[in-house]
mmCIF file of C-alpha atoms in Angstrom:
data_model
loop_
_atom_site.group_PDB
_atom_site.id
_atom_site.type_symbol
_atom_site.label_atom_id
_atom_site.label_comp_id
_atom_site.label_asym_id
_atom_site.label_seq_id
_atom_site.Cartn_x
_atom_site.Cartn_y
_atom_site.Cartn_z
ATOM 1 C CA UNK A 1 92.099 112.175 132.570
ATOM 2 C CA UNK A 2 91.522 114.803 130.013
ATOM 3 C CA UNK A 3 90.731 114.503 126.743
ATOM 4 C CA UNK A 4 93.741 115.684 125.325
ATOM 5 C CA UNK A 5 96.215 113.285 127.051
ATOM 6 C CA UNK A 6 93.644 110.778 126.203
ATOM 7 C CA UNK A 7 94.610 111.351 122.217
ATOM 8 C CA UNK A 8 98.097 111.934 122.967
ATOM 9 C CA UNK A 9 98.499 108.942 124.626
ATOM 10 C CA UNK A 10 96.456 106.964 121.551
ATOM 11 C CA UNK A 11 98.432 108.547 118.926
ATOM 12 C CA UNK A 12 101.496 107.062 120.821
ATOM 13 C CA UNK A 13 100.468 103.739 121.096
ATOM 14 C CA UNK A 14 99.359 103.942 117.265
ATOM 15 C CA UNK A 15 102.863 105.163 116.626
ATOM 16 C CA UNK A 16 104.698 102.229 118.708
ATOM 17 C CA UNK A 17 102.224 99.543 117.031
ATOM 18 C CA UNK A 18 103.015 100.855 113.744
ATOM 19 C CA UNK A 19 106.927 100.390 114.457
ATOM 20 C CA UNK A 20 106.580 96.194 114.141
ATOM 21 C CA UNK A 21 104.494 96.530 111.284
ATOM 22 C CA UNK A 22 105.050 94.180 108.451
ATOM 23 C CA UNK A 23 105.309 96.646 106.198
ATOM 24 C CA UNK A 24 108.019 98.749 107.885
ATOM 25 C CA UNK A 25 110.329 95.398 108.368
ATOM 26 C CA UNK A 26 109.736 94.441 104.748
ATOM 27 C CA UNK A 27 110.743 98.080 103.756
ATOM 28 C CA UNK A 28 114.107 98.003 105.508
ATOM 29 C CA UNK A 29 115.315 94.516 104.505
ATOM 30 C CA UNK A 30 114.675 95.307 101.044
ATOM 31 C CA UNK A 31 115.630 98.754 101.616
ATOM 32 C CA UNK A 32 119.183 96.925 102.708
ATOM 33 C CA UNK A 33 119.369 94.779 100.256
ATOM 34 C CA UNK A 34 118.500 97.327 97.415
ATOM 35 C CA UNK A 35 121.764 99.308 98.749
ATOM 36 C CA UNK A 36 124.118 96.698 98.518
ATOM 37 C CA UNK A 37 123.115 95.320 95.030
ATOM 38 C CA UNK A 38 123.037 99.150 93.864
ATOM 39 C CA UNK A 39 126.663 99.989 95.022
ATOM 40 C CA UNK A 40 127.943 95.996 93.969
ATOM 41 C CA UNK A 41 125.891 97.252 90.189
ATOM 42 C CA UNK A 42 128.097 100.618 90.590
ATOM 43 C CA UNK A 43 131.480 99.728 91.913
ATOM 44 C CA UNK A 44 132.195 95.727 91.565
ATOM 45 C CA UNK A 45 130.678 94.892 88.001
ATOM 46 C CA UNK A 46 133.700 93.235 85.671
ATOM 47 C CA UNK A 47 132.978 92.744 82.163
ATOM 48 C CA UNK A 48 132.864 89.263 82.528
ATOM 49 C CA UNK A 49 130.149 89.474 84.688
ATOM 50 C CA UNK A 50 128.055 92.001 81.895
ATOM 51 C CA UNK A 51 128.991 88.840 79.148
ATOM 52 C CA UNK A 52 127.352 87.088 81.452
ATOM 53 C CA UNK A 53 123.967 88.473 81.790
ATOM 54 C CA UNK A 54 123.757 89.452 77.843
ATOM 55 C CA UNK A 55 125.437 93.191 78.143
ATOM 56 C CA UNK A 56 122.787 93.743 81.435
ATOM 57 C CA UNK A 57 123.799 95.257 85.074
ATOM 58 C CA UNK A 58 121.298 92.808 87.177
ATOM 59 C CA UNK A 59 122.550 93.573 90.364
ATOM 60 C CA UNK A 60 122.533 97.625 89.354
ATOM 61 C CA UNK A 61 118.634 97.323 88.145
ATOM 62 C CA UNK A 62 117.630 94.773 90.755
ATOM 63 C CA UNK A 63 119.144 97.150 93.531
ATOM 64 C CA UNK A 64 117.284 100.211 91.679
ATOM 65 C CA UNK A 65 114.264 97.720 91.916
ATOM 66 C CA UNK A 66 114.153 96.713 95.716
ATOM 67 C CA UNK A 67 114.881 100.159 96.778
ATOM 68 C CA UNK A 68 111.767 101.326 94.486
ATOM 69 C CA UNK A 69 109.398 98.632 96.531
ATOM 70 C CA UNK A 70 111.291 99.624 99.746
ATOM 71 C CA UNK A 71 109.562 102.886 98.833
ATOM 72 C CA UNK A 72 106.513 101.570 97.984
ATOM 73 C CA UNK A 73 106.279 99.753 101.293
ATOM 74 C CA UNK A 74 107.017 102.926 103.439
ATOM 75 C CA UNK A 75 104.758 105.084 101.559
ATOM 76 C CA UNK A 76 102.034 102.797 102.048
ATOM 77 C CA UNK A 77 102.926 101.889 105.594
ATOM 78 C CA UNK A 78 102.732 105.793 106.514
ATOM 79 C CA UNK A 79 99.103 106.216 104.149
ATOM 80 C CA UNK A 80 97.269 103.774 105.853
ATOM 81 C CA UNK A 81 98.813 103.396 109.756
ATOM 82 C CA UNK A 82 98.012 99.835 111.658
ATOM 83 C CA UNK A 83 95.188 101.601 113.757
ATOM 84 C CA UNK A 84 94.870 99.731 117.735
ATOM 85 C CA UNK A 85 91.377 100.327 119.145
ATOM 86 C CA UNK A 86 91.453 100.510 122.799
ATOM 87 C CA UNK A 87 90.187 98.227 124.937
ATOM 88 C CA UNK A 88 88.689 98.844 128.382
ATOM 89 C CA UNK A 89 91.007 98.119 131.304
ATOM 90 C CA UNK A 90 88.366 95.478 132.843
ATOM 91 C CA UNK A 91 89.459 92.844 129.652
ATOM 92 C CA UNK A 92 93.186 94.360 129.849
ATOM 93 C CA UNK A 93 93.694 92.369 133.211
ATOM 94 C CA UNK A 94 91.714 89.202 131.901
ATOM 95 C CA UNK A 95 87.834 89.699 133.764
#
């Protein structure tokens, strides 16, 4: 095999690892979450509910808050990648 598919093919297995990452699943539930609190902070906020919370939009700033760590989360997901070391094929099968 030559080198070059040898790094291809690591790169890709780096890449699929780096799919079920913590990170990346914590990014899109709050990512989700942030979205629905922002647009229930934009479009379904009564007046009673700002008497409520002292004059404050909680679900507008909580949204604006979870999709900030969403951020967070990817950003640091993508700056330091889950890295797999290879192993040889010999304790792949179990010898």
């Amino acid at each position: 095999m030559s080198p070059e598919r040898t790094s291809a093919d690591s790169a890709r297995r780096a890449r699929r690892a780096g799919l079920f990452d913590i990170r990346t699943v914590i990014a899109g539930l709050f990512g989700i979450f942030g979205l629905i609190l922002l647009g229930m902070g934009l479009f379904a906020t009564s007046d009673a509910d700002l008497d409520k919370a002292g004059g404050v939009n909680v679900n507008l700033w909580t949204g604006t808050g979870l999709l900030v760590a969403a951020g967070v989360f990817v950003t640091w997901a993508l700056l330091r990648p889950v890295v797999v070391s290879e192993l040889p094929k010999e304790q792949h099968s179990g010898e």
